[in-house]
Coordinates of N, CA and C in Angstrom, one line a residue:
Chain A
Q73 N -17.9 10.1 3.9 CA -16.7 9.3 4.2 C -15.9 9.1 2.9
V74 N -14.6 9.0 3.1 CA -13.7 8.8 1.9 C -13.9 7.4 1.3
Q75 N -14.1 7.3 0.0 CA -14.1 6.0 -0.6 C -13.4 6.1 -2.0
L76 N -12.7 5.1 -2.3 CA -12.0 4.9 -3.6 C -12.6 3.7 -4.2
V77 N -13.3 3.8 -5.4 CA -13.9 2.7 -6.0 C -13.2 2.5 -7.4
Q78 N -12.7 1.3 -7.6 CA -11.9 1.1 -8.8 C -12.7 0.3 -9.8
S79 N -12.2 0.4 -11.1 CA -12.9 -0.3 -12.2 C -12.7 -1.8 -12.0
G80 N -13.4 -2.6 -12.9 CA -13.4 -4.0 -12.8 C -12.2 -4.8 -13.3
P81 N -12.3 -6.1 -13.2 CA -11.1 -6.9 -13.7 C -10.9 -6.8 -15.2
E82 N -9.7 -7.0 -15.6 CA -9.3 -6.9 -17.0 C -8.5 -8.1 -17.4
V83 N -8.7 -8.6 -18.6 CA -7.8 -9.7 -19.1 C -7.2 -9.1 -20.4
K84 N -5.9 -9.1 -20.5 CA -5.2 -8.5 -21.6 C -4.2 -9.5 -22.2
K85 N -3.9 -9.3 -23.5 CA -2.8 -10.1 -24.1 C -1.5 -9.4 -23.9
P86 N -0.4 -10.2 -23.9 CA 0.9 -9.6 -23.9 C 1.1 -8.5 -25.0
G87 N 1.7 -7.4 -24.6 CA 1.9 -6.3 -25.5 C 0.8 -5.3 -25.6
A88 N -0.3 -5.6 -25.0 CA -1.5 -4.7 -24.9 C -1.3 -3.7 -23.8
S89 N -2.3 -2.7 -23.7 CA -2.3 -1.7 -22.7 C -3.5 -1.9 -21.8
V90 N -3.5 -1.4 -20.6 CA -4.7 -1.5 -19.7 C -4.8 -0.1 -19.0
R91 N -6.0 0.3 -18.8 CA -6.2 1.5 -18.0 C -7.2 1.1 -16.8
V92 N -6.7 1.5 -15.6 CA -7.5 1.2 -14.4 C -8.0 2.5 -13.9
A93 N -9.3 2.6 -13.5 CA -9.9 3.8 -13.0 C -10.0 3.7 -11.5
C94 N -10.0 4.9 -10.8 CA -10.1 5.0 -9.4 C -11.0 6.2 -9.1
K95 N -12.3 6.0 -8.8 CA -13.2 7.1 -8.5 C -13.2 7.4 -7.1
A96 N -12.9 8.7 -6.8 CA -12.9 9.1 -5.4 C -14.2 9.8 -5.0
S97 N -14.7 9.5 -3.8 CA -15.8 10.2 -3.2 C -15.5 10.6 -1.8
G98 N -16.3 11.5 -1.3 CA -16.1 12.0 0.1 C -15.0 13.0 0.2
Y99 N -14.3 13.4 -0.9 CA -13.3 14.4 -0.9 C -13.1 14.9 -2.3
T100 N -12.4 16.0 -2.5 CA -12.1 16.5 -3.8 C -10.7 15.9 -4.3
L101 N -10.8 15.3 -5.4 CA -9.6 14.6 -5.9 C -8.4 15.5 -6.0
T102 N -8.6 16.8 -6.4 CA -7.5 17.8 -6.6 C -6.8 18.2 -5.3
G103 N -7.4 17.8 -4.2 CA -6.8 18.2 -2.9 C -5.7 17.3 -2.3
Y104 N -5.5 16.1 -2.9 CA -4.7 15.1 -2.4 C -3.9 14.4 -3.5
Y105 N -2.7 14.0 -3.1 CA -1.9 13.1 -4.0 C -2.6 11.8 -4.1
M106 N -2.4 11.1 -5.2 CA -2.9 9.8 -5.4 C -1.7 8.8 -5.7
H107 N -1.7 7.8 -5.0 CA -0.6 6.8 -5.2 C -1.2 5.5 -5.8
W108 N -0.3 4.8 -6.5 CA -0.7 3.5 -7.1 C 0.3 2.5 -6.7
M109 N -0.3 1.3 -6.3 CA 0.5 0.1 -5.9 C -0.1 -1.0 -6.7
R110 N 0.7 -2.1 -6.8 CA 0.2 -3.3 -7.3 C 0.7 -4.5 -6.4
Q111 N 0.0 -5.6 -6.5 CA 0.3 -6.7 -5.6 C 0.2 -8.0 -6.5
A112 N 1.3 -8.6 -6.7 CA 1.2 -9.9 -7.5 C 0.8 -11.0 -6.5
P113 N 0.3 -12.1 -7.0 CA -0.1 -13.2 -6.1 C 0.9 -13.6 -5.1
G114 N 0.6 -13.7 -3.8 CA 1.5 -14.2 -2.8 C 2.6 -13.2 -2.4
Q115 N 2.6 -12.0 -2.9 CA 3.7 -11.1 -2.6 C 3.1 -9.8 -1.9
G116 N 4.1 -9.0 -1.4 CA 3.7 -7.8 -0.8 C 3.4 -6.7 -1.8
P117 N 2.8 -5.7 -1.4 CA 2.5 -4.6 -2.4 C 3.8 -4.0 -2.9
E118 N 3.7 -3.4 -4.1 CA 4.8 -2.8 -4.8 C 4.3 -1.4 -5.2
W119 N 5.1 -0.4 -4.7 CA 4.7 1.0 -5.0 C 5.1 1.3 -6.5
M120 N 4.1 2.0 -7.2 CA 4.4 2.3 -8.6 C 4.6 3.8 -8.8
G121 N 4.0 4.6 -8.0 CA 4.3 6.1 -8.2 C 3.1 6.9 -7.6
W122 N 3.4 8.2 -7.6 CA 2.3 9.1 -7.1 C 2.0 10.1 -8.2
F123 N 0.8 10.7 -8.1 CA 0.2 11.6 -9.0 C -0.4 12.8 -8.3
N124 N -0.2 14.0 -8.8 CA -0.8 15.2 -8.3 C -1.9 15.6 -9.3
P125 N -3.2 15.4 -8.9 CA -4.3 15.6 -9.7 C -4.5 17.1 -10.0
N126 N -3.9 18.0 -9.2 CA -4.1 19.4 -9.4 C -3.2 19.9 -10.5
S127 N -1.9 19.5 -10.5 CA -1.0 19.9 -11.5 C -0.8 19.0 -12.7
G128 N -1.1 17.7 -12.5 CA -0.9 16.7 -13.5 C 0.5 16.1 -13.4
G129 N 1.3 16.5 -12.4 CA 2.6 16.0 -12.2 C 2.6 14.6 -11.6
A130 N 3.7 13.9 -11.9 CA 3.7 12.5 -11.4 C 5.2 12.1 -11.1
N131 N 5.4 11.1 -10.2 CA 6.7 10.6 -9.9 C 6.5 9.1 -10.0
Y132 N 7.2 8.4 -10.9 CA 7.1 7.0 -11.2 C 8.3 6.3 -10.6
A133 N 8.0 5.1 -10.0 CA 9.2 4.2 -9.7 C 9.9 3.9 -10.9
Q134 N 11.3 3.8 -10.8 CA 12.1 3.6 -11.9 C 11.7 2.5 -12.8
K135 N 11.2 1.4 -12.2 CA 10.8 0.2 -12.9 C 9.7 0.5 -13.9
F136 N 8.9 1.5 -13.6 CA 7.7 1.7 -14.4 C 7.8 3.0 -15.3
K137 N 8.9 3.7 -15.2 CA 9.1 4.8 -16.1 C 9.0 4.4 -17.6
G138 N 8.2 5.2 -18.3 CA 8.1 4.9 -19.8 C 7.0 3.9 -20.1
R139 N 6.5 3.2 -19.1 CA 5.4 2.2 -19.3 C 4.2 2.6 -18.6
A140 N 4.3 3.3 -17.5 CA 3.1 3.7 -16.7 C 2.8 5.2 -16.9
T141 N 1.5 5.5 -17.0 CA 1.1 6.9 -17.1 C -0.1 7.1 -16.1
M142 N 0.0 8.1 -15.2 CA -1.0 8.4 -14.3 C -1.7 9.7 -14.7
T143 N -3.0 9.7 -14.8 CA -3.8 10.9 -15.2 C -5.0 11.0 -14.3
S144 N -5.8 12.0 -14.6 CA -7.1 12.2 -13.9 C -8.1 12.9 -14.7
D145 N -9.3 12.8 -14.4 CA -10.4 13.6 -15.0 C -11.1 14.2 -13.7
T146 N -10.7 15.5 -13.5 CA -11.2 16.1 -12.2 C -12.7 16.4 -12.3
S147 N -13.3 16.4 -13.5 CA -14.7 16.7 -13.6 C -15.5 15.6 -13.0
I148 N -14.9 14.4 -13.0 CA -15.7 13.2 -12.4 C -14.9 12.6 -11.2
N149 N -13.9 13.4 -10.7 CA -13.2 13.0 -9.5 C -12.6 11.6 -9.6
T150 N -12.0 11.3 -10.8 CA -11.5 10.0 -11.1 C -10.0 10.1 -11.5
A151 N -9.2 9.2 -10.9 CA -7.8 9.0 -11.3 C -7.6 7.8 -12.1
Y152 N -6.6 7.8 -13.0 CA -6.4 6.6 -13.9 C -4.9 6.2 -13.8
L153 N -4.7 4.9 -14.0 CA -3.4 4.4 -14.2 C -3.4 3.6 -15.6
E154 N -2.5 4.0 -16.5 CA -2.4 3.2 -17.7 C -1.0 2.5 -17.7
L155 N -1.0 1.2 -18.1 CA 0.2 0.5 -18.2 C 0.3 -0.1 -19.6
K156 N 1.4 0.2 -20.2 CA 1.5 -0.3 -21.6 C 2.5 -1.5 -21.7
R157 N 2.5 -2.0 -22.9 CA 3.4 -3.2 -23.2 C 3.4 -4.2 -22.1
L158 N 2.2 -4.7 -21.9 CA 2.0 -5.6 -20.8 C 2.7 -6.9 -21.0
R159 N 3.1 -7.5 -20.0 CA 3.7 -8.9 -20.0 C 3.1 -9.7 -18.9
S160 N 3.4 -11.0 -18.9 CA 2.8 -11.9 -17.9 C 3.1 -11.5 -16.5
A161 N 4.3 -10.9 -16.3 CA 4.7 -10.5 -14.9 C 3.9 -9.3 -14.4
D162 N 3.1 -8.7 -15.3 CA 2.3 -7.6 -14.8 C 1.0 -8.0 -14.3
T163 N 0.7 -9.3 -14.3 CA -0.5 -9.9 -13.7 C -0.5 -9.6 -12.2
A164 N -1.5 -8.9 -11.7 CA -1.5 -8.4 -10.3 C -2.8 -7.7 -10.0
I165 N -3.0 -7.4 -8.8 CA -4.1 -6.5 -8.3 C -3.5 -5.1 -8.2
Y166 N -4.1 -4.2 -8.9 CA -3.7 -2.8 -8.9 C -4.6 -2.0 -8.0
Y167 N -3.9 -1.3 -7.0 CA -4.6 -0.5 -6.1 C -4.3 1.0 -6.2
C168 N -5.3 1.8 -6.0 CA -5.0 3.3 -5.8 C -5.1 3.5 -4.3
A169 N -4.4 4.5 -3.8 CA -4.5 4.8 -2.4 C -4.3 6.3 -2.2
R170 N -5.0 6.9 -1.4 CA -4.9 8.4 -1.2 C -3.7 8.8 -0.4
G171 N -3.0 9.8 -0.9 CA -1.8 10.3 -0.2 C -2.2 11.5 0.7
R172 N -1.1 12.3 0.9 CA -1.3 13.5 1.7 C -2.0 14.6 1.0
T173 N -2.4 15.6 1.7 CA -2.9 16.8 1.1 C -1.8 17.5 0.3
L174 N -2.2 18.3 -0.7 CA -1.1 18.9 -1.5 C -0.3 19.9 -0.7
W175 N -0.9 20.6 0.3 CA -0.1 21.6 1.1 C 0.9 20.9 1.9
F176 N 0.7 19.6 2.3 CA 1.7 18.9 3.1 C 2.8 18.5 2.2
G177 N 2.5 18.0 1.0 CA 3.5 17.5 0.1 C 3.4 16.0 -0.1
E178 N 4.2 15.5 -1.0 CA 4.1 14.1 -1.4 C 4.9 13.2 -0.5
T179 N 5.7 13.7 0.4 CA 6.6 12.9 1.2 C 5.9 12.3 2.4
L180 N 6.6 11.3 3.0 CA 6.3 10.8 4.3 C 4.8 10.3 4.3
T181 N 4.4 9.5 3.4 CA 3.0 9.1 3.2 C 2.8 7.7 3.6
Y182 N 1.9 7.4 4.5 CA 1.4 6.1 4.7 C -0.1 6.1 4.2
F183 N -0.7 5.0 4.1 CA -1.9 4.9 3.3 C -3.1 4.4 4.1
E184 N -4.0 5.4 4.4 CA -5.2 5.1 5.2 C -6.3 4.6 4.3
Y185 N -6.4 5.2 3.1 CA -7.5 4.9 2.2 C -7.0 4.2 1.0
W186 N -7.6 3.1 0.7 CA -7.3 2.3 -0.5 C -8.5 2.0 -1.3
G187 N -8.3 1.8 -2.6 CA -9.4 1.3 -3.4 C -9.5 -0.2 -3.1
Q188 N -10.5 -0.8 -3.7 CA -10.8 -2.2 -3.4 C -9.8 -3.1 -4.3
G189 N -9.1 -2.5 -5.2 CA -8.2 -3.3 -6.1 C -8.9 -3.7 -7.4
A190 N -8.1 -3.7 -8.5 CA -8.5 -4.2 -9.8 C -7.6 -5.2 -10.3
L191 N -8.1 -6.4 -10.5 CA -7.3 -7.5 -11.0 C -7.0 -7.4 -12.5
V192 N -5.7 -7.3 -12.9 CA -5.3 -7.3 -14.3 C -4.6 -8.6 -14.5
T193 N -5.1 -9.4 -15.5 CA -4.5 -10.6 -15.9 C -3.9 -10.5 -17.3
V194 N -2.7 -10.8 -17.4 CA -2.0 -10.8 -18.7 C -1.7 -12.2 -19.2
S195 N -2.4 -12.6 -20.2 CA -2.2 -14.0 -20.7 C -2.5 -14.1 -22.2
S196 N -1.8 -14.9 -22.8 CA -2.0 -15.1 -24.3 C -3.1 -16.2 -24.5
Chain B
D40 N 17.3 1.1 -3.5 CA 16.0 0.9 -2.9 C 16.2 0.3 -1.5
I41 N 15.4 0.7 -0.6 CA 15.4 0.2 0.8 C 14.7 -1.2 0.8
Q42 N 15.4 -2.2 1.3 CA 14.8 -3.5 1.3 C 14.2 -3.7 2.7
M43 N 12.9 -4.3 2.8 CA 12.3 -4.5 4.0 C 12.1 -6.1 4.2
T44 N 12.7 -6.6 5.2 CA 12.7 -8.0 5.5 C 11.9 -8.3 6.7
Q45 N 10.8 -9.1 6.5 CA 9.9 -9.5 7.6 C 10.3 -10.9 8.1
S46 N 10.0 -11.2 9.4 CA 10.1 -12.5 9.9 C 9.2 -12.7 11.1
P47 N 8.6 -13.9 11.2 CA 8.7 -15.0 10.2 C 7.8 -14.8 9.0
S48 N 7.9 -15.7 8.1 CA 7.0 -15.6 6.9 C 5.6 -16.1 7.3
T49 N 5.6 -17.2 8.2 CA 4.3 -17.7 8.7 C 4.4 -17.9 10.2
L50 N 3.3 -17.6 10.8 CA 3.3 -17.7 12.3 C 2.0 -18.4 12.7
S51 N 2.1 -19.5 13.4 CA 0.9 -20.2 13.9 C 0.7 -19.9 15.3
A52 N -0.6 -19.5 15.6 CA -0.9 -19.2 17.0 C -2.4 -19.5 17.3
S53 N -2.7 -19.4 18.6 CA -4.1 -19.6 19.0 C -4.7 -18.4 19.6
V54 N -6.0 -18.4 19.6 CA -6.7 -17.3 20.2 C -6.3 -17.1 21.7
G55 N -6.0 -15.9 22.0 CA -5.5 -15.6 23.4 C -3.9 -15.5 23.5
D56 N -3.2 -16.0 22.5 CA -1.8 -15.9 22.4 C -1.3 -14.5 22.2
S57 N 0.0 -14.2 22.5 CA 0.6 -13.0 22.1 C 1.7 -13.3 21.1
V58 N 1.8 -12.6 20.0 CA 2.7 -12.8 18.9 C 3.5 -11.6 18.6
T59 N 4.7 -11.8 18.0 CA 5.5 -10.6 17.6 C 6.0 -10.9 16.2
I60 N 5.9 -9.9 15.3 CA 6.4 -9.9 14.0 C 7.5 -8.9 13.9
T61 N 8.6 -9.2 13.2 CA 9.7 -8.3 13.1 C 9.9 -7.8 11.7
C62 N 10.4 -6.6 11.5 CA 10.7 -6.1 10.2 C 12.0 -5.3 10.3
R63 N 12.9 -5.6 9.3 CA 14.2 -5.0 9.3 C 14.4 -4.3 8.0
A64 N 14.8 -3.0 8.1 CA 15.1 -2.2 6.9 C 16.6 -2.3 6.6
S65 N 16.9 -2.2 5.3 CA 18.3 -2.3 4.9 C 19.1 -1.1 5.1
Q66 N 18.5 0.0 5.5 CA 19.1 1.2 6.0 C 18.2 2.0 6.9
S67 N 18.7 2.9 7.6 CA 17.8 3.6 8.6 C 16.7 4.4 7.9
I68 N 15.5 4.1 8.5 CA 14.3 4.8 8.0 C 13.7 5.7 9.2
S69 N 14.5 6.0 10.2 CA 14.0 6.7 11.4 C 12.7 5.9 11.9
S70 N 11.6 6.6 12.0 CA 10.4 6.0 12.5 C 9.3 5.9 11.4
W71 N 9.8 6.1 10.2 CA 8.8 6.2 9.1 C 8.4 4.8 8.6
L72 N 7.7 4.1 9.4 CA 7.2 2.8 9.2 C 5.8 2.6 9.5
A73 N 5.1 1.9 8.6 CA 3.7 1.6 8.8 C 3.5 0.1 8.8
W74 N 2.4 -0.4 9.5 CA 2.0 -1.8 9.4 C 0.6 -1.9 8.9
Y75 N 0.4 -2.9 8.0 CA -0.9 -3.1 7.5 C -1.4 -4.5 7.7
Q76 N -2.7 -4.7 7.9 CA -3.3 -6.0 8.0 C -4.0 -6.3 6.7
Q77 N -3.9 -7.5 6.1 CA -4.6 -7.8 4.9 C -5.3 -9.1 5.0
K78 N -6.6 -9.1 4.6 CA -7.3 -10.4 4.6 C -7.6 -10.8 3.1
P79 N -7.8 -12.1 2.8 CA -7.9 -12.5 1.4 C -9.0 -11.7 0.7
G80 N -8.6 -11.2 -0.5 CA -9.6 -10.5 -1.4 C -9.8 -9.1 -1.0
K81 N -9.1 -8.6 0.0 CA -9.3 -7.2 0.5 C -8.1 -6.4 0.3
A82 N -8.2 -5.1 0.4 CA -7.1 -4.2 0.3 C -6.4 -4.2 1.7
P83 N -5.2 -3.8 1.8 CA -4.5 -3.7 3.1 C -5.2 -2.6 3.9
K84 N -5.2 -2.9 5.2 CA -5.8 -2.0 6.2 C -4.7 -1.4 7.1
L85 N -4.6 -0.1 7.2 CA -3.6 0.5 8.1 C -3.8 0.2 9.5
V86 N -2.8 -0.3 10.2 CA -2.9 -0.7 11.6 C -2.1 0.3 12.5
L87 N -0.9 0.6 12.1 CA 0.0 1.5 12.8 C 0.8 2.4 11.8
Y88 N 1.2 3.6 12.2 CA 2.1 4.4 11.4 C 3.1 5.1 12.3
Q89 N 4.1 5.6 11.7 CA 5.2 6.2 12.5 C 5.7 5.2 13.6
A90 N 5.8 4.0 13.2 CA 6.3 2.9 13.9 C 5.4 2.5 15.1
S91 N 4.8 3.4 15.8 CA 4.2 3.0 17.1 C 2.8 3.7 17.3
T92 N 2.4 4.5 16.3 CA 1.1 5.2 16.5 C 0.0 4.4 16.0
L93 N -1.0 4.1 16.8 CA -2.1 3.3 16.5 C -3.1 4.1 15.6
Q94 N -3.5 3.5 14.5 CA -4.5 4.1 13.6 C -5.8 4.1 14.4
T95 N -6.6 5.2 14.2 CA -7.9 5.3 14.8 C -8.8 4.1 14.6
G96 N -9.3 3.6 15.6 CA -10.2 2.4 15.5 C -9.6 1.1 15.7
V97 N -8.2 1.0 15.7 CA -7.5 -0.2 15.8 C -7.4 -0.6 17.3
P98 N -7.7 -1.8 17.7 CA -7.6 -2.1 19.1 C -6.2 -2.0 19.8
S99 N -6.2 -1.7 21.0 CA -5.0 -1.4 21.7 C -4.1 -2.6 22.0
R100 N -4.6 -3.8 21.6 CA -3.8 -5.0 21.7 C -2.7 -5.0 20.7
F101 N -2.8 -4.1 19.7 CA -1.7 -4.0 18.7 C -0.7 -2.9 19.2
N102 N 0.6 -3.3 19.1 CA 1.6 -2.4 19.6 C 2.8 -2.5 18.7
G103 N 3.3 -1.3 18.3 CA 4.5 -1.2 17.5 C 5.6 -0.6 18.2
R104 N 6.8 -1.1 17.8 CA 8.1 -0.5 18.4 C 9.1 -0.4 17.4
G105 N 10.2 0.3 17.7 CA 11.4 0.3 16.9 C 11.7 1.7 16.3
S106 N 12.9 1.8 15.8 CA 13.3 3.0 15.0 C 14.6 2.6 14.4
G107 N 15.0 3.4 13.4 CA 16.3 3.0 12.6 C 16.0 1.9 11.6
T108 N 16.5 0.7 12.0 CA 16.4 -0.4 11.1 C 15.6 -1.6 11.6
E109 N 15.3 -1.6 12.9 CA 14.7 -2.7 13.5 C 13.3 -2.3 14.1
F110 N 12.3 -3.1 13.7 CA 10.9 -2.8 14.1 C 10.2 -4.1 14.5
S111 N 9.1 -3.9 15.3 CA 8.3 -5.1 15.6 C 6.9 -4.7 15.8
L112 N 6.0 -5.6 15.5 CA 4.6 -5.5 15.8 C 4.2 -6.6 16.7
T113 N 3.6 -6.3 17.8 CA 3.2 -7.3 18.8 C 1.6 -7.2 18.9
I114 N 1.0 -8.3 18.8 CA -0.4 -8.4 19.0 C -0.6 -9.3 20.3
S115 N -1.2 -8.7 21.3 CA -1.4 -9.5 22.5 C -2.9 -10.0 22.5
S116 N -3.1 -11.0 23.3 CA -4.4 -11.6 23.4 C -5.1 -11.7 22.0
L117 N -4.6 -12.5 21.2 CA -5.1 -12.7 19.8 C -6.6 -12.9 19.8
Q118 N -7.3 -12.2 18.9 CA -8.7 -12.5 18.7 C -8.9 -13.1 17.3
P119 N -10.0 -13.8 17.1 CA -10.2 -14.5 15.8 C -10.1 -13.5 14.6
D120 N -10.4 -12.3 14.7 CA -10.4 -11.3 13.6 C -8.9 -10.9 13.3
D121 N -8.0 -11.3 14.1 CA -6.6 -10.9 13.9 C -5.8 -11.8 12.9
F122 N -6.4 -12.9 12.6 CA -5.7 -13.9 11.8 C -5.7 -13.3 10.3
A123 N -4.6 -13.0 9.8 CA -4.5 -12.3 8.5 C -3.0 -12.3 8.1
T124 N -2.7 -11.6 7.0 CA -1.3 -11.3 6.6 C -1.0 -9.9 7.0
Y125 N 0.2 -9.7 7.5 CA 0.7 -8.4 8.0 C 1.9 -8.0 7.1
Y126 N 1.9 -6.7 6.7 CA 3.0 -6.1 6.0 C 3.5 -4.9 6.6
C127 N 4.9 -4.7 6.6 CA 5.5 -3.5 7.0 C 5.7 -2.7 5.7
H128 N 5.8 -1.4 5.9 CA 6.0 -0.4 4.7 C 6.8 0.7 5.2
Q129 N 7.9 1.0 4.5 CA 8.8 2.1 4.8 C 8.4 3.3 3.9
Y130 N 8.1 4.4 4.5 CA 7.8 5.6 3.7 C 8.8 6.8 4.0
H131 N 10.0 6.3 4.3 CA 11.1 7.3 4.5 C 11.6 7.9 3.2
S132 N 11.7 7.1 2.2 CA 12.2 7.6 0.9 C 11.6 6.7 -0.3
Y133 N 11.6 7.4 -1.4 CA 11.1 6.7 -2.6 C 12.3 5.9 -3.3
P134 N 11.9 4.7 -3.9 CA 10.6 4.2 -4.0 C 10.1 3.6 -2.6
Y135 N 8.9 3.8 -2.2 CA 8.4 3.2 -1.1 C 8.5 1.7 -1.3
T136 N 8.7 0.9 -0.2 CA 8.8 -0.5 -0.3 C 8.1 -1.2 0.9
F137 N 7.7 -2.4 0.6 CA 6.9 -3.2 1.6 C 7.7 -4.5 1.9
G138 N 7.4 -5.0 3.1 CA 7.9 -6.4 3.4 C 7.2 -7.4 2.6
Q139 N 7.7 -8.6 2.6 CA 7.0 -9.7 1.9 C 5.8 -10.3 2.6
G140 N 5.6 -9.9 3.8 CA 4.4 -10.3 4.5 C 4.7 -11.4 5.5
T141 N 3.8 -11.4 6.6 CA 3.8 -12.5 7.6 C 2.4 -13.0 7.7
N142 N 2.2 -14.3 7.4 CA 0.9 -14.9 7.4 C 0.6 -15.4 8.8
L143 N -0.3 -14.8 9.6 CA -0.6 -15.2 10.9 C -1.8 -16.2 10.8
E144 N -1.5 -17.4 11.1 CA -2.6 -18.4 10.9 C -3.0 -19.1 12.2
V145 N -4.1 -19.7 12.2 CA -4.6 -20.4 13.4 C -3.9 -21.7 13.6
K146 N -3.4 -22.0 14.8 CA -2.6 -23.2 15.1 C -3.6 -24.4 15.1

């Protein structure tokens, strides 16, 4: 069965970087797009971008361009999200979610499989 | 960006009631809308996609309608497990956007 297991909670100071891991099981990472969302306390999810683990290509929401980087290590079936220059407004739960198969494309994607979330707290 | 506006923000109901949550998109998204249920400390769970298609395993008391800019989620004969926060999500175009949520609470 498909599972996405994320890394544990992180506490960072403003200006630092954080990397969140998302280990996939039950399928091959390179066969599907991976999307990242975040959810601040009391708010709806916010889409951050998608990543193609086969090509290394990515599409970031404008808000995160230049600050977010999505990568993967296909040898361990794991995707990563790095966010730099953290500020207090980045405090949120970060989720990975599996997208469509590569042959379908990155469009028209709803999310059936989600990671359990990783809490990132930014505080001085 | 397409704005998704849900109403109400909070809905109080009892077991056995029927409730409706609405979601409005700031521009037409055809039927590219999903609904998720989220419980505290958990990831969102897919309930419906393409506005009205029930995800496998979701009870038939969940019903979705709408197209264009106006959508609704109706839950009939509420069960204790249904009390949660519900989000709509447009996947018509990037950046994908979500509603702010409707908290369905016990009256």
